[in-house]
Amino acid sequence: MTIAGMTGEAGQPIPGTHLFDGDAAKKGYAINAMCFSFNHDENRKAFLEDEAAYCAKFNLTPDQLEAVANRDVLGMIAAGGNIYYLAKLAGIFGLNVQDVGALQTGLSLDEFKQRLLDQA
Amino acid sequence: MAEIVGAYFTSHVPAIGGAIARGDQGDPYWKPFFDGFPKVREWLNEVKPDVAITFSNDHGLNFFLDKMPTFAVGAAEQYTNADEGWGLPTYKPMQGFPELSWHIINNLVEDEFDPVSCQEMLVDHALSIPFELAWPDADAWPVRVVPIGINTVQHPLPSAKRCLALGRSVHKAVTSWQGNERIVVIGTGGLSHQLDGERAGFINKDYDAFCMDSLASDPDAMTRDSIHEIVRLAGTQGVEILNWIAARGALGPAAREIHRNYHIPISNTAAATMVLEAA
C-alpha cells in the first residue's frame, strides 16, 4: 500500500496507526517512565553503561525488555511505548525521528526520506 | 485596554532547533522553511507585542504520564527550558505574567473550563523554537508569556470544538483585562505528520491546505471532524493542529490572513507558518 492510500475509511481503524490511549498508557507506564528519565544526562550515561541494570530499575515488562534489547520500535509501541518518550531513547543511540521512521516502515533511510518528498 | 495585535502560527519540529544551532538556515534543505520568517519578523517589528499568549503541547519535558492535564495554564514568574534528551541546546528562559495568567484562569473557570494552573512549568521546544524563529537576535525575549498547554499526547484528547471554545474563552478574558498590553497569540505544532507506527512518514497536503484555508475565515470548519478522524487526516502528531485551532479562537471572531508559508518536508513534518490579524 502506498502511503497516500493509508487514510482508510472514516469511522474505521486507521491503517498503520496505534493511538496512545489509556490502555497503552497503562501498559506502557514503565518503558515511558524509563524514557522520561533520559531528560537527564546522567541517566542516559547510566543506561549506556549498564542497559540491563537500568531497565531493571524501571521494572520493564518482558515485552518491553525484549523490544528494547532488539531495538524494535514497533515492539516498543506494541508494549505501550509513546513515541515522544521513545524518541529520547533513540536519541541515546544518535537516531532521529527519520531513522525511527525508517526502522518502523522497513525502509532504508534514503527510501524513507524519499517517501516524505513524494508527498510534497 | 489591552490589544490583541494578531496571531502567529508555526510548526515547532525539534530539528529546526538543530538547524538554527548549526547555522543551516540557508542550506537548500532548510531555506524554503526559513524563508517564511523574514515576513513574520517584519510584522512583529511593526505590531510590537509585549505579551504572548501561547498554545502548545508538552512532549515529555514538563508533564509525564503520572499527571496529564487536558488543559494547563502557566501562572509562573518565569519559565525555563531544560534538556529534553535529544541533543537540543537549552533555550533562554521566558518571563511570565502571573497577573494576566490568573485573570485568564479565573475567567476560564467562570466560563466552565477546568484548567490545571501551574506555578512551575518547564517549557519545551514547542515554545522555544517558535520564539527563536520569531526573534532570532534577541538577547532576552521581548514578550512576557502566558503559556497554555493542550494535551495532544495521551488520548482521549479534547475535541477540536472544545479547543476552539477554549481559545474563544481566552479571548473573552483578554477583553475584560484592564492593562494596556499589546498581545500576540501564538499557536505551535503541526501540520500533518506521523512519527509512529507502520504509517510513519504520513503527510497530507490536502488536509493541511484545508486547515490553512479555513484558519482565518472559517475555523469552525476545522472542528467538525472527531479526534479520530483528525488523526486519520493529519497523522498521530498532526493532531497538534488543536493548538492552532485554540490560538485562532483566542485571536477573536473575525480574522484575515496576512502571511503563509508551507513546505514539505522538514524532518517528518509538513511545516507551515502563518500570520493572521483581527479583521
Coordinates of C-alpha atoms in Angstrom, one line a residue:
Chain A
M1 CA 0.0 0.0 0.0
T2 CA 1.3 3.5 -0.8
I3 CA 1.5 6.0 2.0
A4 CA -1.2 8.1 0.2
G5 CA -3.6 5.1 0.5
M6 CA -3.1 4.9 4.2
T7 CA -6.0 7.0 5.3
G8 CA -8.6 4.2 5.3
E9 CA -12.3 4.8 5.7
A10 CA -14.0 7.2 8.0
G11 CA -15.2 5.5 11.2
Q12 CA -12.8 2.5 10.7
P13 CA -9.4 1.9 12.3
I14 CA -6.6 4.0 10.8
P15 CA -4.1 1.9 8.8
G16 CA -0.6 1.5 10.4
T17 CA -1.6 3.7 13.4
H18 CA -1.7 2.9 17.1
L19 CA -3.5 5.6 19.2
F20 CA -1.8 6.2 22.5
D21 CA -4.8 5.8 24.7
G22 CA -5.5 4.9 28.3
D23 CA -4.8 1.2 27.7
A24 CA -1.5 1.9 26.0
A25 CA -0.6 4.5 28.7
K26 CA -1.3 1.9 31.4
K27 CA 0.6 -0.9 29.6
G28 CA 3.5 1.4 28.7
Y29 CA 4.0 3.1 32.0
A30 CA 7.3 1.5 32.9
I31 CA 9.0 2.0 29.5
N32 CA 7.8 5.5 29.2
A33 CA 9.0 6.3 32.7
M34 CA 12.4 5.0 31.8
C35 CA 12.5 7.1 28.7
F36 CA 11.3 10.2 30.6
S37 CA 14.3 9.8 32.8
F38 CA 16.5 10.3 29.8
N39 CA 15.8 14.0 30.1
H40 CA 18.9 13.9 32.4
D41 CA 22.3 13.3 31.0
E42 CA 23.5 11.2 34.0
N43 CA 20.6 8.8 33.3
R44 CA 21.5 8.5 29.6
K45 CA 25.0 7.6 30.7
A46 CA 23.8 5.1 33.3
F47 CA 21.7 3.4 30.6
L48 CA 24.7 3.2 28.2
E49 CA 27.0 1.8 31.0
D50 CA 24.6 -1.0 32.0
E51 CA 21.5 -1.2 30.0
A52 CA 20.1 -4.3 31.7
A53 CA 20.5 -2.9 35.2
Y54 CA 19.0 0.4 34.1
C55 CA 15.9 -1.3 32.6
A56 CA 15.6 -3.5 35.7
K57 CA 15.4 -0.3 37.8
F58 CA 12.2 0.7 36.0
N59 CA 10.6 -2.8 36.1
L60 CA 10.1 -3.1 32.4
T61 CA 7.8 -5.8 31.3
P62 CA 9.2 -8.8 29.4
D63 CA 7.8 -7.5 26.2
Q64 CA 9.3 -4.1 26.8
L65 CA 12.7 -5.6 27.7
E66 CA 12.7 -7.7 24.6
A67 CA 11.8 -4.8 22.4
V68 CA 14.5 -2.5 23.9
A69 CA 17.1 -5.2 23.6
N70 CA 16.2 -5.8 19.9
R71 CA 15.9 -2.0 19.2
D72 CA 12.4 -3.0 17.9
V73 CA 10.5 0.3 17.7
L74 CA 7.2 -1.3 16.7
G75 CA 7.6 -3.8 19.5
M76 CA 8.1 -0.9 22.0
I77 CA 4.9 0.7 20.7
A78 CA 3.0 -2.5 20.9
A79 CA 4.2 -2.7 24.5
G80 CA 2.8 0.7 25.3
G81 CA 5.7 3.0 24.4
N82 CA 4.8 6.5 23.4
I83 CA 6.9 7.9 20.5
Y84 CA 7.7 11.2 22.3
Y85 CA 9.3 9.3 25.1
L86 CA 10.8 6.6 22.8
A87 CA 12.5 9.4 20.9
K88 CA 14.6 10.2 23.9
L89 CA 15.8 6.6 23.9
A90 CA 16.5 6.8 20.2
G91 CA 18.5 10.0 20.9
I92 CA 20.9 8.0 23.1
F93 CA 21.8 5.9 20.0
G94 CA 22.1 9.1 17.9
L95 CA 18.9 8.3 16.0
N96 CA 16.5 11.0 14.9
V97 CA 12.8 10.6 14.0
Q98 CA 13.6 9.9 10.4
D99 CA 15.8 7.0 11.4
V100 CA 13.0 5.8 13.7
G101 CA 10.5 6.2 10.8
A102 CA 12.8 4.0 8.6
L103 CA 13.1 1.4 11.3
Q104 CA 9.3 1.2 11.6
T105 CA 8.5 1.1 8.0
G106 CA 11.2 -1.4 6.9
L107 CA 12.6 1.2 4.5
S108 CA 16.1 2.4 4.2
L109 CA 16.7 5.9 5.5
D110 CA 17.0 7.2 1.9
E111 CA 13.8 5.4 0.9
F112 CA 12.0 6.9 4.0
K113 CA 13.2 10.4 3.1
Q114 CA 12.0 9.8 -0.5
R115 CA 8.6 8.8 0.8
L116 CA 8.4 12.2 2.6
L117 CA 9.5 14.1 -0.5
D118 CA 7.0 12.1 -2.7
Q119 CA 4.1 13.7 -0.7
A120 CA 5.2 17.3 -1.4
Chain B
M1 CA -7.4 48.3 27.1
A2 CA -5.1 45.6 26.0
E3 CA -5.0 44.9 22.3
I4 CA -4.5 41.6 20.5
V5 CA -2.3 42.6 17.7
G6 CA -2.6 39.3 15.8
A7 CA -1.7 35.6 15.8
Y8 CA 1.5 33.8 14.7
F9 CA 1.4 30.1 13.9
T10 CA 4.3 27.8 13.2
S11 CA 5.5 24.2 13.2
H12 CA 7.9 23.5 16.1
V13 CA 9.8 20.5 14.8
P14 CA 12.9 19.9 17.1
A15 CA 15.2 19.5 14.1
I16 CA 14.6 23.2 13.4
G17 CA 16.5 23.9 16.6
G18 CA 19.4 21.8 15.3
A19 CA 19.4 23.7 12.1
I20 CA 19.5 27.1 14.0
A21 CA 22.3 25.8 16.2
R22 CA 24.4 24.8 13.1
G23 CA 23.5 28.0 11.2
D24 CA 21.9 25.9 8.4
Q25 CA 19.1 28.5 7.6
G26 CA 20.5 29.0 4.1
D27 CA 21.1 25.3 3.4
P28 CA 18.9 24.1 0.4
Y29 CA 17.0 21.7 2.7
W30 CA 16.2 24.3 5.2
K31 CA 15.9 27.5 3.2
P32 CA 12.3 27.0 2.0
F33 CA 11.2 26.8 5.6
F34 CA 13.3 29.7 7.0
D35 CA 12.3 31.9 4.0
G36 CA 8.9 32.1 5.7
F37 CA 10.2 34.1 8.6
P38 CA 11.5 37.5 7.4
K39 CA 7.9 38.4 6.9
V40 CA 6.9 37.2 10.4
R41 CA 9.8 39.3 11.9
E42 CA 8.9 42.3 9.9
W43 CA 5.3 42.0 11.1
L44 CA 6.3 41.6 14.8
N45 CA 8.6 44.6 14.5
E46 CA 5.6 46.6 13.2
V47 CA 3.0 45.5 15.8
K48 CA 5.5 45.3 18.7
P49 CA 3.8 42.9 21.1
D50 CA 4.9 42.9 24.7
V51 CA 2.9 39.8 25.8
A52 CA 2.4 36.4 24.2
I53 CA -0.4 34.1 25.0
T54 CA 0.7 30.7 23.6
F55 CA -0.9 27.4 22.8
S56 CA 1.3 24.3 22.6
N57 CA 1.7 20.8 23.8
D58 CA 4.4 19.4 26.0
H59 CA 6.5 16.5 24.7
G60 CA 7.6 14.8 27.9
L61 CA 9.6 17.6 29.5
N62 CA 7.2 19.2 32.0
F63 CA 4.4 16.6 32.1
F64 CA 4.8 12.9 32.4
L65 CA 2.0 10.3 32.2
D66 CA 1.7 10.4 36.0
K67 CA -0.4 13.6 35.7
M68 CA -1.6 14.6 32.2
P69 CA -3.8 17.7 32.2
T70 CA -6.1 18.2 29.3
F71 CA -5.6 22.0 29.5
A72 CA -2.9 23.6 31.6
V73 CA -2.3 27.4 32.1
G74 CA 1.1 28.6 33.3
A75 CA 1.0 31.1 36.1
A76 CA 4.7 31.4 36.9
E77 CA 7.0 34.4 37.2
Q78 CA 9.4 32.7 34.9
Y79 CA 9.5 29.6 32.6
T80 CA 12.7 27.8 31.9
N81 CA 13.6 25.3 29.2
A82 CA 15.7 22.2 30.0
D83 CA 17.4 19.2 28.5
E84 CA 14.8 17.2 26.5
G85 CA 17.1 14.3 25.9
W86 CA 17.6 14.6 22.2
G87 CA 20.5 17.0 22.0
L88 CA 18.9 20.4 21.5
P89 CA 20.6 23.4 23.1
T90 CA 18.9 24.7 26.3
Y91 CA 17.0 27.8 25.4
K92 CA 16.6 31.2 27.1
P93 CA 14.1 31.5 29.9
M94 CA 10.8 33.3 29.4
Q95 CA 9.4 35.9 31.7
G96 CA 5.9 35.2 32.9
F97 CA 2.9 37.4 33.6
P98 CA 1.2 35.8 36.6
E99 CA -1.4 38.6 37.0
L100 CA -2.7 38.0 33.4
S101 CA -2.4 34.2 33.8
W102 CA -4.6 34.3 36.9
H103 CA -7.1 36.6 35.2
I104 CA -7.3 34.1 32.3
I105 CA -7.6 31.1 34.7
N106 CA -10.3 32.9 36.8
N107 CA -12.2 33.7 33.6
L108 CA -11.8 30.2 32.1
V109 CA -13.2 28.6 35.2
E110 CA -16.0 31.2 35.4
D111 CA -16.7 30.2 31.8
E112 CA -16.9 26.5 32.8
F113 CA -13.5 25.4 31.6
D114 CA -11.4 23.5 34.2
P115 CA -7.7 24.1 33.5
V116 CA -4.8 23.0 35.7
S117 CA -2.9 26.0 37.0
C118 CA 0.9 25.7 37.0
Q119 CA 3.1 28.0 39.2
E120 CA 6.0 26.0 38.0
M121 CA 6.3 24.8 34.4
L122 CA 9.1 23.9 32.1
V123 CA 8.6 25.0 28.5
D124 CA 9.9 22.7 25.8
H125 CA 10.9 23.2 22.1
A126 CA 7.2 23.7 21.2
L127 CA 7.6 27.3 22.6
S128 CA 11.3 27.9 22.4
I129 CA 11.7 27.1 18.7
P130 CA 8.8 29.4 17.6
F131 CA 10.4 32.2 19.8
E132 CA 13.9 31.6 18.3
L133 CA 12.3 31.8 14.8
A134 CA 10.4 35.0 15.6
W135 CA 13.2 36.9 17.5
P136 CA 16.4 35.2 16.4
D137 CA 18.7 38.0 17.6
A138 CA 17.1 38.8 20.9
D139 CA 19.2 38.8 24.0
A140 CA 16.0 38.4 26.0
W141 CA 12.5 37.7 24.7
P142 CA 10.6 40.9 24.1
V143 CA 7.4 39.4 25.4
R144 CA 6.1 38.2 28.7
V145 CA 4.3 34.9 28.4
V146 CA 1.1 33.2 29.4
P147 CA 1.7 29.6 28.2
I148 CA -1.4 27.4 27.7
G149 CA -0.8 23.7 27.3
I150 CA -3.1 21.3 25.5
N151 CA -2.8 17.5 25.8
T152 CA -2.1 16.1 22.3
V153 CA -0.2 13.2 23.6
Q154 CA -2.4 10.8 25.5
H155 CA -6.0 10.0 24.2
P156 CA -8.7 11.0 24.9
L157 CA -7.7 14.4 23.6
P158 CA -10.0 17.4 23.9
S159 CA -12.1 17.8 20.8
A160 CA -11.3 20.4 18.2
K161 CA -14.6 22.1 19.0
R162 CA -13.6 22.3 22.7
C163 CA -10.2 23.7 21.8
L164 CA -11.7 26.4 19.7
A165 CA -14.1 27.3 22.5
L166 CA -11.2 27.4 25.0
G167 CA -9.4 29.9 22.7
R168 CA -12.6 32.0 22.4
S169 CA -12.9 32.0 26.2
V170 CA -9.3 33.2 26.5
H171 CA -10.2 36.0 24.0
K172 CA -13.2 36.9 26.2
A173 CA -10.9 37.0 29.3
V174 CA -8.5 39.4 27.5
T175 CA -11.3 41.8 26.6
S176 CA -12.0 42.3 30.3
W177 CA -8.3 42.7 31.2
Q178 CA -7.6 46.3 32.3
G179 CA -4.0 46.5 31.2
N180 CA -2.7 48.3 28.1
E181 CA -0.5 45.5 26.7
R182 CA -0.1 44.5 23.1
I183 CA -0.7 40.8 22.9
V184 CA 0.3 38.4 20.3
V185 CA -1.4 35.0 20.2
I186 CA 0.9 32.1 19.2
G187 CA -0.2 28.6 18.2
T188 CA 2.5 26.0 17.5
G189 CA 2.9 22.5 16.1
G190 CA 1.8 20.5 13.1
L191 CA 0.9 20.5 10.3
S192 CA 0.4 16.9 9.1
H193 CA 2.9 14.4 10.4
Q194 CA 3.1 10.9 11.9
L195 CA 6.2 9.7 13.8
D196 CA 5.0 6.3 14.9
G197 CA 3.6 3.0 13.5
E198 CA 3.8 1.5 10.1
R199 CA 2.3 4.7 8.7
A200 CA 5.2 6.8 10.0
G201 CA 6.1 9.4 7.4
F202 CA 2.4 10.1 6.5
I203 CA 1.8 13.7 5.3
N204 CA -1.5 15.1 3.9
K205 CA -1.1 18.2 1.8
D206 CA -4.8 18.4 1.0
Y207 CA -5.9 18.4 4.6
D208 CA -3.2 20.9 5.5
A209 CA -4.5 23.2 2.7
F210 CA -8.0 22.8 4.1
C211 CA -6.7 23.9 7.6
M212 CA -4.7 26.8 6.3
D213 CA -7.6 28.0 4.1
S214 CA -10.1 27.7 7.0
L215 CA -8.0 29.2 9.7
A216 CA -8.8 32.9 9.1
S217 CA -12.3 32.7 7.6
D218 CA -14.0 29.6 9.0
P219 CA -12.2 28.0 11.9
D220 CA -15.4 26.1 12.9
A221 CA -14.9 24.1 9.7
M222 CA -11.8 22.5 11.4
T223 CA -13.9 21.4 14.4
R224 CA -16.4 19.1 12.5
D225 CA -14.1 16.1 12.5
S226 CA -13.7 13.9 15.6
I227 CA -10.2 13.5 17.0
H228 CA -10.1 10.0 15.5
E229 CA -10.8 11.5 12.0
I230 CA -8.3 14.3 12.6
V231 CA -5.6 11.7 13.4
R232 CA -6.6 9.9 10.2
L233 CA -6.2 13.0 8.1
A234 CA -3.3 14.8 9.9
G235 CA -1.4 11.9 11.4
T236 CA -0.9 10.9 15.0
Q237 CA 1.2 14.1 15.7
G238 CA -0.5 16.2 13.1
V239 CA -3.3 16.4 15.8
E240 CA -1.2 19.3 17.1
I241 CA -3.4 21.4 14.9
L242 CA -5.5 21.6 18.1
N243 CA -3.0 24.2 19.3
W244 CA -3.6 26.3 16.1
I245 CA -7.4 26.0 16.5
A246 CA -7.3 27.2 20.1
A247 CA -5.0 30.1 19.2
R248 CA -7.3 31.0 16.3
G249 CA -10.1 31.2 18.9
A250 CA -8.1 33.5 21.1
L251 CA -7.4 35.9 18.2
G252 CA -11.1 36.9 18.1
P253 CA -14.2 36.5 16.0
A254 CA -13.0 37.8 12.6
A255 CA -9.5 37.5 11.1
R256 CA -7.6 38.0 7.9
E257 CA -4.6 36.1 6.7
I258 CA -1.5 38.3 6.1
H259 CA 1.2 35.6 5.6
R260 CA 1.5 31.9 4.8
N261 CA 4.5 29.6 4.1
Y262 CA 4.2 25.8 3.6
H263 CA 6.9 23.3 2.9
I264 CA 7.2 19.5 2.7
P265 CA 9.2 18.1 4.5
I266 CA 11.0 19.4 7.5
S267 CA 12.1 16.2 9.3
N268 CA 8.9 14.1 9.1
T269 CA 6.6 17.1 9.0
A270 CA 4.7 19.3 6.6
A271 CA 6.0 22.6 8.0
A272 CA 3.8 25.7 8.0
T273 CA 4.0 29.3 9.2
M274 CA 1.1 31.8 9.2
V275 CA 0.3 35.2 10.5
L276 CA -3.3 36.5 11.0
E277 CA -4.6 39.8 12.2
A278 CA -8.0 40.5 13.6
A279 CA -10.4 41.8 11.0

